[in-house]
Tab-separated table of C-alpha atoms and ligand atoms in Angstrom:
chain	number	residue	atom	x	y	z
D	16	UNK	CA	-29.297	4.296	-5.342
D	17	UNK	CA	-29.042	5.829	-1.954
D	18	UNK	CA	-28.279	4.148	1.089
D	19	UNK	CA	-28.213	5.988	4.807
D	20	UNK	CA	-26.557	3.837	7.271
D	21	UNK	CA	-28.387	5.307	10.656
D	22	UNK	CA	-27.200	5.253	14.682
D	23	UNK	CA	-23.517	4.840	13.954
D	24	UNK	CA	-22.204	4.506	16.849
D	25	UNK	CA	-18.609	6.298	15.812
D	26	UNK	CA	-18.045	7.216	12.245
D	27	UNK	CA	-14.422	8.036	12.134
D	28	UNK	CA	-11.905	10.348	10.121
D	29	UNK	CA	-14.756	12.632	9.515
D	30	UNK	CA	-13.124	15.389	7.856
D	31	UNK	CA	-15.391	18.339	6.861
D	32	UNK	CA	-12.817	19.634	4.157
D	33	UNK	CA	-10.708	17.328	2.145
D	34	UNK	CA	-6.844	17.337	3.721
D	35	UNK	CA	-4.240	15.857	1.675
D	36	UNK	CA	-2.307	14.350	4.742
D	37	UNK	CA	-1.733	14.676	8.462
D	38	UNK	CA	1.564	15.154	10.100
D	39	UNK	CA	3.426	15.092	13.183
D	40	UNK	CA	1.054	15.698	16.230
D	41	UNK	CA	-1.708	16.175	13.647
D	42	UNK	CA	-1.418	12.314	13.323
D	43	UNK	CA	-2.395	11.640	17.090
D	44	UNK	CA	-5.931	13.388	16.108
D	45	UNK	CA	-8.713	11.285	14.540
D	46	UNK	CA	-12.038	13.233	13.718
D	47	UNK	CA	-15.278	11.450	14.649
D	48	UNK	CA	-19.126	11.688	15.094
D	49	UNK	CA	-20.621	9.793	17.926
D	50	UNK	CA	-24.120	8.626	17.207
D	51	UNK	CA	-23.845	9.510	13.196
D	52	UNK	CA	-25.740	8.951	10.164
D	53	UNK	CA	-23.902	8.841	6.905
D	54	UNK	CA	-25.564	9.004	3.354
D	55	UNK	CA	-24.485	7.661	0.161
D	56	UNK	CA	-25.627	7.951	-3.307
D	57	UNK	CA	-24.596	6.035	-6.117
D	58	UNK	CA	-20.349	5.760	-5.676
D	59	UNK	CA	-20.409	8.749	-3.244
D	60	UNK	CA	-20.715	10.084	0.101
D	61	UNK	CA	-23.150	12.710	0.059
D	62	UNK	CA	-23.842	13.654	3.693
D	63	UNK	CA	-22.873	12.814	7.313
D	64	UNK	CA	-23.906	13.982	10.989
D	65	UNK	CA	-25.024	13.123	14.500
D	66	UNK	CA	-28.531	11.418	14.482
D	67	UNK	CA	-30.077	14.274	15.050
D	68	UNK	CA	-29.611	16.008	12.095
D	69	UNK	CA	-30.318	12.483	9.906
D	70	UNK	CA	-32.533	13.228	7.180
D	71	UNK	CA	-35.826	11.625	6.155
D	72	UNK	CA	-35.564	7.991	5.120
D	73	UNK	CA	-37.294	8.456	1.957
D	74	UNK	CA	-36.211	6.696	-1.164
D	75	UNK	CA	-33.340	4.988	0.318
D	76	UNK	CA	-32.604	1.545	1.385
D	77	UNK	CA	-31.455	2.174	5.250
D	78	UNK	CA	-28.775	0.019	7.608
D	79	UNK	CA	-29.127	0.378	11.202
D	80	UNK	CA	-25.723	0.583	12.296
D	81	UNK	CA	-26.197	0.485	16.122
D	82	UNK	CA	-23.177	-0.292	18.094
D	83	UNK	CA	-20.830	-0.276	15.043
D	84	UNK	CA	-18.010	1.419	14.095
D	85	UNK	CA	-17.829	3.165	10.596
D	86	UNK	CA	-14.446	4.413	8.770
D	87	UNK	CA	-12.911	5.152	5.662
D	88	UNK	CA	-11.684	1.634	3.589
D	89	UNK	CA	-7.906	1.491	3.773
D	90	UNK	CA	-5.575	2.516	0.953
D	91	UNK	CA	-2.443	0.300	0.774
D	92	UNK	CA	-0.155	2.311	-0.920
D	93	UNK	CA	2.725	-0.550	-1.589
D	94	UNK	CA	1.790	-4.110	-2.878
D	95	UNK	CA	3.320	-6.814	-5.091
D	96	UNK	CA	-0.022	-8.329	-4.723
D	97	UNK	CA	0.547	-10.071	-8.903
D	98	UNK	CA	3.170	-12.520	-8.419
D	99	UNK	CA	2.863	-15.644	-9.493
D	100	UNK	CA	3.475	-19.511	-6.948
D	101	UNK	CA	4.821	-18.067	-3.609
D	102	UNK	CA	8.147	-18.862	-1.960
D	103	UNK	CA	7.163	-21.146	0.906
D	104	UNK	CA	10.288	-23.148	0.994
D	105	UNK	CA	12.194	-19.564	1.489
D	106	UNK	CA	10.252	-19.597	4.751
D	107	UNK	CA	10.892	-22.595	5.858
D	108	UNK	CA	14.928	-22.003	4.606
D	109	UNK	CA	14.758	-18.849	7.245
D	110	UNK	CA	13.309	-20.776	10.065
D	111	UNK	CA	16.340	-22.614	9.773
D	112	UNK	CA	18.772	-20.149	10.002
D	113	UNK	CA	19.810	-18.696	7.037
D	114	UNK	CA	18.735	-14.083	6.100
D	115	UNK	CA	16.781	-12.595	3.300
D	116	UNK	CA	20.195	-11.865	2.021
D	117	UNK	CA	21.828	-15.134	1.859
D	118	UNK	CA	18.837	-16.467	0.101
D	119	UNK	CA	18.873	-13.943	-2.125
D	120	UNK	CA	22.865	-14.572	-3.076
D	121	UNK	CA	21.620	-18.244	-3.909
D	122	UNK	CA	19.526	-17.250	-6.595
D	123	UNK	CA	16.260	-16.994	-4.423
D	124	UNK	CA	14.053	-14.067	-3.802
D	125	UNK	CA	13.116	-11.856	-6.262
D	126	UNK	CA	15.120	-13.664	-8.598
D	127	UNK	CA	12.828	-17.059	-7.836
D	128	UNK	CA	9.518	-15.087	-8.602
D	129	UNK	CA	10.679	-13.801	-11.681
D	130	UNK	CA	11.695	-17.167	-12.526
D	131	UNK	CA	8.335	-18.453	-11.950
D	132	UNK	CA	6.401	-14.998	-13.315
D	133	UNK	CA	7.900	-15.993	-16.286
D	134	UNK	CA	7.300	-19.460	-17.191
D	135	UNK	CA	3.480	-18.400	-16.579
D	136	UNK	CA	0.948	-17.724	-18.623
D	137	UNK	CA	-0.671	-14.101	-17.924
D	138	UNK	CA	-4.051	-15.817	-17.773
D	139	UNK	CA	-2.658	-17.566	-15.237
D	140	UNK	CA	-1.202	-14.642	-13.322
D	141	UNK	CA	-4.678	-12.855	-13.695
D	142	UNK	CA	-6.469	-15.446	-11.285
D	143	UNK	CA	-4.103	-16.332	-8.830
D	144	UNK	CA	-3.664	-12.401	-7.943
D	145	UNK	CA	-7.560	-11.686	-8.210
D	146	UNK	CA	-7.860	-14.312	-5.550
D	147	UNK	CA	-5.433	-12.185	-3.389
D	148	UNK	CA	-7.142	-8.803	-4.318
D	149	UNK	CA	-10.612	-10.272	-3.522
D	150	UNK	CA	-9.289	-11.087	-0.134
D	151	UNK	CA	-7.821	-7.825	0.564
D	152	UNK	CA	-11.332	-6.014	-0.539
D	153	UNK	CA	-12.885	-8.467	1.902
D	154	UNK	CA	-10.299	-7.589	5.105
D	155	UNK	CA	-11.155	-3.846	4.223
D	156	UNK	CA	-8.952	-2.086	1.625
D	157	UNK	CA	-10.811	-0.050	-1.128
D	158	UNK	CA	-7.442	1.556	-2.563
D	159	UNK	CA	-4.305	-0.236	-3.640
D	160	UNK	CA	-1.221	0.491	-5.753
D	161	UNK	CA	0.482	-2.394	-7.189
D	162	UNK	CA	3.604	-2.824	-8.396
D	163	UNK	CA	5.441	-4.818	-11.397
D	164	UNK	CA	9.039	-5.964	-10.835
D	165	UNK	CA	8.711	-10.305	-11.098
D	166	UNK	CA	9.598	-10.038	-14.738
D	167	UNK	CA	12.802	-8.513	-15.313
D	168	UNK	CA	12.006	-8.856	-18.838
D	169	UNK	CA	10.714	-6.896	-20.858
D	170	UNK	CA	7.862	-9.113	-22.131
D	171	UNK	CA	7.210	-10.034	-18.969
D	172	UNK	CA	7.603	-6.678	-16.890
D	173	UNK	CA	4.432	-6.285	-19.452
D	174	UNK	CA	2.680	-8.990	-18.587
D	175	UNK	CA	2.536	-7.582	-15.462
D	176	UNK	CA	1.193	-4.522	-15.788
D	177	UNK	CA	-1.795	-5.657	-18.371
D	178	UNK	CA	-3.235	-8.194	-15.208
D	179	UNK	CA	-3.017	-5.033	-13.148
D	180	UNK	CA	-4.504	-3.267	-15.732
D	181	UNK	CA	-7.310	-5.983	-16.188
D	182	UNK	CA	-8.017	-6.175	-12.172
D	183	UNK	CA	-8.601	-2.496	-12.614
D	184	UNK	CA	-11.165	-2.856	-14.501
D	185	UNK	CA	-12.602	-5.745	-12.974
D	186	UNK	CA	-13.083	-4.689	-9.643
D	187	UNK	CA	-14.346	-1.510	-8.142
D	188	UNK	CA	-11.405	-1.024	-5.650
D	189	UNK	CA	-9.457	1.494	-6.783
D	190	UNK	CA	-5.669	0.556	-8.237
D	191	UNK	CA	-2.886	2.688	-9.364
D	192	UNK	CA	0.078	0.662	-10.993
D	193	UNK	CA	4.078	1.280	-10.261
D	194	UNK	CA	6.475	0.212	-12.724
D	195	UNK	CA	9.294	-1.589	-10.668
D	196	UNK	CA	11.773	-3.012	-13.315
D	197	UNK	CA	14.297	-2.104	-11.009
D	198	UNK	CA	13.830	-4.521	-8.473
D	199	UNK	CA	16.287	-6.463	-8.634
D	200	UNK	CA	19.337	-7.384	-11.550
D	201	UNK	CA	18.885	-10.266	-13.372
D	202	UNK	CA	21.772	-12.881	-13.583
D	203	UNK	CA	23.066	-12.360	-17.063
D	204	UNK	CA	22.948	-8.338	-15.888
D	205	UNK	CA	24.727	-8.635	-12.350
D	206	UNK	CA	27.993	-7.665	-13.768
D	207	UNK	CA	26.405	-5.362	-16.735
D	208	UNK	CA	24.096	-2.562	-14.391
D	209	UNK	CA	24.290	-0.371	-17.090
D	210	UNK	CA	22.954	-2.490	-19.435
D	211	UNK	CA	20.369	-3.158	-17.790
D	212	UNK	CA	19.441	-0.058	-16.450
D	213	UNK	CA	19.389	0.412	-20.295
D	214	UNK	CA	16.797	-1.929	-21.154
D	215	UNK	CA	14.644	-0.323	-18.303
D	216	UNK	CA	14.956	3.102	-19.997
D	217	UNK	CA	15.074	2.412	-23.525
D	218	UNK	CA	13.041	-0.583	-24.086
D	219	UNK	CA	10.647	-1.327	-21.011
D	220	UNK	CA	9.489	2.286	-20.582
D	221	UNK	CA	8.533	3.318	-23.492
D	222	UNK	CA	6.642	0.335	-24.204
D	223	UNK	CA	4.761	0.382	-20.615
D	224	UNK	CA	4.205	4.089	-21.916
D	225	UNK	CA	2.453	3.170	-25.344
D	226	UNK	CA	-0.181	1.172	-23.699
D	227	UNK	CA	-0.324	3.684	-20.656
D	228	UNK	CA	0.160	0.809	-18.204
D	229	UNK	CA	2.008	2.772	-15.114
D	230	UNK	CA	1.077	5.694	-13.152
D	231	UNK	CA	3.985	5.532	-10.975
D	232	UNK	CA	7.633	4.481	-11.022
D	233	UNK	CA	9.656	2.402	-8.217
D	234	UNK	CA	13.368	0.936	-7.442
D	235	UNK	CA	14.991	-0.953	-5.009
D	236	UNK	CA	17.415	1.276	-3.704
D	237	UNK	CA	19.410	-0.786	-1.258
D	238	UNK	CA	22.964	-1.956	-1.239
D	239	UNK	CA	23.706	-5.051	-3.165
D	240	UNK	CA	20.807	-3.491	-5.503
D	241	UNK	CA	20.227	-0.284	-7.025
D	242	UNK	CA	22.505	2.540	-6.163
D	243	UNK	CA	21.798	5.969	-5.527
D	244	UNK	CA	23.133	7.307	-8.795
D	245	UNK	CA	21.315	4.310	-10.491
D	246	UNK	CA	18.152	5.050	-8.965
D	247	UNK	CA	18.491	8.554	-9.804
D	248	UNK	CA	18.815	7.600	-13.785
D	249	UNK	CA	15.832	5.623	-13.498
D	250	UNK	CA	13.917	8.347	-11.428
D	251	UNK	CA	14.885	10.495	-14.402
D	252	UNK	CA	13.826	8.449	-16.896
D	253	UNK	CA	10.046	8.079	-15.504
D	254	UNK	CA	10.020	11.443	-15.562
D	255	UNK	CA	10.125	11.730	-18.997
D	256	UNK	CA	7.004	10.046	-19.469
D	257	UNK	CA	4.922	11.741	-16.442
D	258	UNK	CA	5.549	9.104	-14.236
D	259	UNK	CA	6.093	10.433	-10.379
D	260	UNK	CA	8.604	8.252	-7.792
D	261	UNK	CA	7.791	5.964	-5.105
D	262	UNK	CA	11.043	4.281	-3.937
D	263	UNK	CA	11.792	1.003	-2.045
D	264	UNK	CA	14.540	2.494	0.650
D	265	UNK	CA	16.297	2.495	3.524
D	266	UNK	CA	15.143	-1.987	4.383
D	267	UNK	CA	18.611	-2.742	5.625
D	268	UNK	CA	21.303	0.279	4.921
D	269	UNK	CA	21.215	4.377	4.920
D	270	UNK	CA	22.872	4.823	2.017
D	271	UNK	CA	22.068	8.660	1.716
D	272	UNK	CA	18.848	7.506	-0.639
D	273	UNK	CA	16.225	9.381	0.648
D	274	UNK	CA	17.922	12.774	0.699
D	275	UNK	CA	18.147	11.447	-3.442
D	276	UNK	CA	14.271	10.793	-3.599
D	277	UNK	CA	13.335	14.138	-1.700
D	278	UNK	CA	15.647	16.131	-4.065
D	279	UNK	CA	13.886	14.032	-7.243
D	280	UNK	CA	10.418	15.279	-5.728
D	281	UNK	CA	9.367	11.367	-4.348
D	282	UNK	CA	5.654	10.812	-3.707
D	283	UNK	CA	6.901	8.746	-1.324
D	284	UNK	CA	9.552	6.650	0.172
D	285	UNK	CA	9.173	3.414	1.435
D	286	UNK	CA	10.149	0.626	4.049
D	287	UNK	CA	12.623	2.886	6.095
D	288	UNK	CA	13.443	-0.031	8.546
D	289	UNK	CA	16.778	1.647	9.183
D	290	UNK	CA	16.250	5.787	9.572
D	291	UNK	CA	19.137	8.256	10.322
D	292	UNK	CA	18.552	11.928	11.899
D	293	UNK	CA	20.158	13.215	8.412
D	294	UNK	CA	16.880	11.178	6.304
D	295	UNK	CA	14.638	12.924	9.216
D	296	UNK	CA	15.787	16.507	8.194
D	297	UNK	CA	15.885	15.639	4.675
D	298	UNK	CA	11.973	14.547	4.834
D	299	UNK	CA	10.930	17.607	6.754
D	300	UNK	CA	8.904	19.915	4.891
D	301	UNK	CA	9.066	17.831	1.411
D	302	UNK	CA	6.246	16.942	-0.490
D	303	UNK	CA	7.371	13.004	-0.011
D	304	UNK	CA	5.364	10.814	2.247
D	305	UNK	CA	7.204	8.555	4.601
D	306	UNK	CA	5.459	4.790	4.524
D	307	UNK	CA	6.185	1.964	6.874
D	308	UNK	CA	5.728	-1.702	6.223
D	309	UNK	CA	5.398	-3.097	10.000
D	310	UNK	CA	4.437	-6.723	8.644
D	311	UNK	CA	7.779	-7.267	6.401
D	312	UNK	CA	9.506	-6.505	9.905
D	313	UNK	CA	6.935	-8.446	11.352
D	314	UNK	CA	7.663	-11.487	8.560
D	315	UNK	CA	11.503	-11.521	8.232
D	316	UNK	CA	12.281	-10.142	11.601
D	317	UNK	CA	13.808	-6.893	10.856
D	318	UNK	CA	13.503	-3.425	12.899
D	319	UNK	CA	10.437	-1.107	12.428
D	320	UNK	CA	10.583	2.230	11.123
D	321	UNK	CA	10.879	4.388	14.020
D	322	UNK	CA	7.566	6.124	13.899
D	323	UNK	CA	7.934	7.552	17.410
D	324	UNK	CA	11.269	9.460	15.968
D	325	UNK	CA	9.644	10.294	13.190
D	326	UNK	CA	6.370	12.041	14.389
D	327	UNK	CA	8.206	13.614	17.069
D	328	UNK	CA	10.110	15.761	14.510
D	329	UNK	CA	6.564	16.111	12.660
D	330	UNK	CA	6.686	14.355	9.888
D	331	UNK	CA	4.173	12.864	8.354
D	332	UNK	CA	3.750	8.463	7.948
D	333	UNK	CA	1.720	6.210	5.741
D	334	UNK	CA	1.163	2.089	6.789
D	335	UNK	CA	0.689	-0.152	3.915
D	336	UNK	CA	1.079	-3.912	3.487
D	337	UNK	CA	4.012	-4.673	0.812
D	338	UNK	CA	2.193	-7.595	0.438
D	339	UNK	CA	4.395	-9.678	-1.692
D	340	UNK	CA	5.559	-13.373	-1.797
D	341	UNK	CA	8.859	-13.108	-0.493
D	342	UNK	CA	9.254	-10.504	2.690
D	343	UNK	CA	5.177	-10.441	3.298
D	344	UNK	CA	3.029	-12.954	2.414
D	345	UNK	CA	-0.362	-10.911	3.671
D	346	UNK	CA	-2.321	-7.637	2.772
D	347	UNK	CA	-4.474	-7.792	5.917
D	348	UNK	CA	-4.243	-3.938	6.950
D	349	UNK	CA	-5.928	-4.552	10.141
D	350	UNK	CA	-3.058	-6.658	10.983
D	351	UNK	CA	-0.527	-3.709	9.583
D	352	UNK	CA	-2.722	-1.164	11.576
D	353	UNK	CA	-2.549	-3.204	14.901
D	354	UNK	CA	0.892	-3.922	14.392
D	355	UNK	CA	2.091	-0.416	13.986
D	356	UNK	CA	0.305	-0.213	17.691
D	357	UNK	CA	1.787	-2.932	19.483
D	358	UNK	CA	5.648	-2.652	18.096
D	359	UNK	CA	5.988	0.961	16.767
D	360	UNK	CA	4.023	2.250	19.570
D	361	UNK	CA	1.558	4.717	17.150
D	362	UNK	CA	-1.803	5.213	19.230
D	363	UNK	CA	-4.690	4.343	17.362
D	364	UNK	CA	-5.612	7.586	15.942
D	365	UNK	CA	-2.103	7.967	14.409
D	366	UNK	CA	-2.007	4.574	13.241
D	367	UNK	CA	-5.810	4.908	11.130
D	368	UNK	CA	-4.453	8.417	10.164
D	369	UNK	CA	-1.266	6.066	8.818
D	370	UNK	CA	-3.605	3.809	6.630
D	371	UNK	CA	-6.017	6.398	5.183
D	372	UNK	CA	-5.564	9.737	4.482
D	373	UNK	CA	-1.989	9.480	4.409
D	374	UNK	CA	-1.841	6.070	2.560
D	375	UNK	CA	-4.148	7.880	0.081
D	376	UNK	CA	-1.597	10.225	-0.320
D	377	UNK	CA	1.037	7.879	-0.910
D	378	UNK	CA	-0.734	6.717	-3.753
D	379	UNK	CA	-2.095	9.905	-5.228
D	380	UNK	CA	-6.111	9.549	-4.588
D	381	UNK	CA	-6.417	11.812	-1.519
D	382	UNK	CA	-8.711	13.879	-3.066
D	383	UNK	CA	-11.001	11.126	-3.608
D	384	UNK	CA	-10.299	8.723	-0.709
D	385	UNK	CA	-8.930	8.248	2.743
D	386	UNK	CA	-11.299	10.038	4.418
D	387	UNK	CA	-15.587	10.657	5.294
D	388	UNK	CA	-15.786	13.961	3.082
D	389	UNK	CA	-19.097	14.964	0.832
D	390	UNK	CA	-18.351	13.971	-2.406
D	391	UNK	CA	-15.457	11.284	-1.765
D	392	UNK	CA	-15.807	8.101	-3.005
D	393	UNK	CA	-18.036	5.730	-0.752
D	394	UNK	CA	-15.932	3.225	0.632
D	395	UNK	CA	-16.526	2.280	3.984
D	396	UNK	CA	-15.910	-0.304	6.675
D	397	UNK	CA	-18.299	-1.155	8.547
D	398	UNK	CA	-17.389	-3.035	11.732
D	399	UNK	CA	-18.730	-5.869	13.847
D	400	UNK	CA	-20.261	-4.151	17.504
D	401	UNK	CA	-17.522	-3.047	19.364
D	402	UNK	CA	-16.947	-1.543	22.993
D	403	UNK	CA	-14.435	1.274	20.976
D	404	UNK	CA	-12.311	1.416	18.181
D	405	UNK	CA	-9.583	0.938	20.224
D	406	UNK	CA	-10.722	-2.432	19.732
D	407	UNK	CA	-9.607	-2.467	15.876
D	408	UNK	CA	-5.840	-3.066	16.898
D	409	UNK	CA	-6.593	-3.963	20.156
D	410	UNK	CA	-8.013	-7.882	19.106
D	411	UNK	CA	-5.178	-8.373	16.952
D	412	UNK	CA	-5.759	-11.658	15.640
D	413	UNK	CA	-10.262	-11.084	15.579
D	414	UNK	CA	-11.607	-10.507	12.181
D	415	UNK	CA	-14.609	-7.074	13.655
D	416	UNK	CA	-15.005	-6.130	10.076
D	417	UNK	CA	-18.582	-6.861	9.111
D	418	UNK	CA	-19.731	-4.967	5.759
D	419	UNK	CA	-17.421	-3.372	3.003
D	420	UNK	CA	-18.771	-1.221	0.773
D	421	UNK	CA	-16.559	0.323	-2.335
D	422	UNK	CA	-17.837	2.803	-5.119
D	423	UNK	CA	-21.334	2.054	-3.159
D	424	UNK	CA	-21.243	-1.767	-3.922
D	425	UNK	CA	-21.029	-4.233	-1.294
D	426	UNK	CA	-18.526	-6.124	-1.582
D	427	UNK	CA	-19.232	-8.280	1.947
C	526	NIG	N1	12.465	-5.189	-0.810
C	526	NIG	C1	12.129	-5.237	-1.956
C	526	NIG	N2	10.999	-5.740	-2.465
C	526	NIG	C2	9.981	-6.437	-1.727
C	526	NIG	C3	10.290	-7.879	-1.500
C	526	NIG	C4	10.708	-8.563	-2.684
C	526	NIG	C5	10.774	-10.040	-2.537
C	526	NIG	O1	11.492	-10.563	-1.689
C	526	NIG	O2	10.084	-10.684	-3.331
C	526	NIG	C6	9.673	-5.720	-0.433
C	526	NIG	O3	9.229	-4.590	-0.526
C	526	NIG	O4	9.848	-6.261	0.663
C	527	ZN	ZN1	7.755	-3.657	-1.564
């Protein structure tokens, strides 16, 4: 099948060779075609342009895109999006006063969606998370890694990972799987880390390993969580059976974790609400990409990672959702995208830099998405007419998305 979407009116992140990321003042630069034609065949990209190179019309089904805006899907590098119930009353409990950390100490938080995670039945799990992922395919996002950690067991730490599994292969949208049973400690283990830690390392992992369920490991490194030497053991461990690093870090303390992921060779680290000058010059020059979750600040009213700071000494930043039932109950990465505008003060061409190319990174499919390159995969956005795409954060709260196509389906 080919398709050529004609009279684009800007097709943006055109990149002519595949980049892996942008950093720094790279970030502030978003390639794009004014008046553009882009061709797809089957699940690719095949060729893009102004109008008046567009090629003949023959044998393909043609979109007139006039007035609309065309970019890369996003790629949410950091979801919970398989959980199972949701933790409204935690909301309301917030609201009236009390932190994520006090309702954490009372048993709540992670420790209530394990709870529930594991009283249900992984059929169960399956459709009230495909409901979520066919939500966040409609709002835009062709890439998404999703992580385990509601179990805590390992049974259910399992069960996790096969519905991730199964949406993989149930929907075109591409998925890469993190293995996070180090989220939190569960009650019989709060005074026994080690054993714990134990059962991560010598029963969950080789068991995710046999049926090949992860691509990716995660912990919570935080105080009142996993510790840096405790993260380190379970960074270790993963390694052991190929799986690369992506660590929760830096939410409420500095606790010297980052330098720890860098020197462990991190894909990337994420949340980095709180950000010293030492984690700056520790992420210079690494191979480990920096990703901010603006809606968790948004949702629990904590600080946002200081992008500003962060650009300015050139490093590189992802956006993603952490869509999840506790901190952020939404994967809309427009809303992530036009929040990193209006409270962490990225312009718009760093902040769609933020949520594709560089969220591809963060999730290990740059090569194949995140950008308009021949022979990437062909997932677009196709927008509603708009004046710019300044507009994209701009109307905040305005849905301007009005086709989605992934792997060459539409999907809306
Ligand atoms: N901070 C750690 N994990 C999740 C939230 C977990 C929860 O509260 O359910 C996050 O990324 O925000
Ligand atoms: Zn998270």
């Amino acid at each position: 099948m080919k398709l050529l979407i004609k009279n684009i009116k800007e097709l943006l992140q055109v990149r002519e060779t595949a980049i892996a990321k942008v950093s720094g003042a790279e970030m502030a630069i978003l390639p794009k075609i004014d008046t553009a034609f882009l061709l797809i065949e089957n699940d690719k990209i095949v060729n893009f342009g102004p109008m008046e190179d567009c090629p003949s019309s023959e044998g393909c089904e043609v979109l007139d895109a006039t007035g609309k805006t065309v970019l890369p899907t996003w790629c949410d590098s950091h979801t919970h999006i398989v959980y199972a119930g949701n933790r409204e009353q935690e909301f309301v409990d917030r609201i009236n006063g009390l932190s994520y950390e006090e309702i954490a100490l009372r048993g709540g938080g992670i420790l209530n969606s394990a709870k529930k995670l594991q009283e249900t039945s992984e059929e169960e799990i399956y459709n009230q998370s495909k409901v979520r992922l066919e939500e966040v395919m409609r709002q835009g996002t062709g890439a998404v890694e999703i992580k385990s950690g509601y179990g805590l067991t390992v049974e259910a730490e399992l069960k996790m990972l096969r519905v991730i599994k199964r949406l993989a292969q149930d929907y075109p949208v591409k998925i890469k799987a993190t293995f996070l049973g180090a989220h939190a400690f569960p009650t019989e283990f709060k005074e026994n880390h080690q054993g714990y830690i134990d059962l991560i390392i010598n029963e969950m992992l080789p068991a995710i390993a046999k049926e090949n369920l992860a691509d990716y490991i995660d912990a919570f490194l935080e105080t009142g969580y996993f510790s840096v030497a405790e993260t380190e053991r379970i960074i270790e461990a993963g390694k052991q059976y190929g799986l690369v690093s992506k660590i929760h870090v830096n939410q409420f303390t500095a606790i010297n974790g980052i330098e720890a992921c860098v020197k462990h060779g991190a894909l990337s680290v994420d949340h980095l609400e709180i950000v010293t000058d030492e984690d700056i010059a520790v992420l210079k020059d690494s191979i480990t990409m920096p990703v901010a979750l603006p809606s968790c600040s948004y949702f629990i009213s904590i600080p946002y990672t200081p992008a500003r700071k962060m650009l300015e000494a050139g490093l590189p930043l992802a956006l993603a959702s952490d869509f999840n039932p506790g901190t952020t109950p939404s994967g809309n990465m427009n809303f992530v995208v036009a929040t990193a505008c209006i409270k962490m003060k990225m312009t718009p061409e760093e902040a769609i830099n933020a949520a594709t190319i560089n969220g591809a990174y963060a999730m290990g499919v740059s090569d194949t998405h995140g950008s308009i390159t021949k022979g990437k995969k062909a997932n677009i956005i196709i927008t509603k007419p708009l004046t710019s795409y300044y507009q994209l954060p701009y109307a905040f709260g305005s849905n301007l998305i009005d086709q989605v196509l992934i792997e060459g389906q539409f999907i809306l």
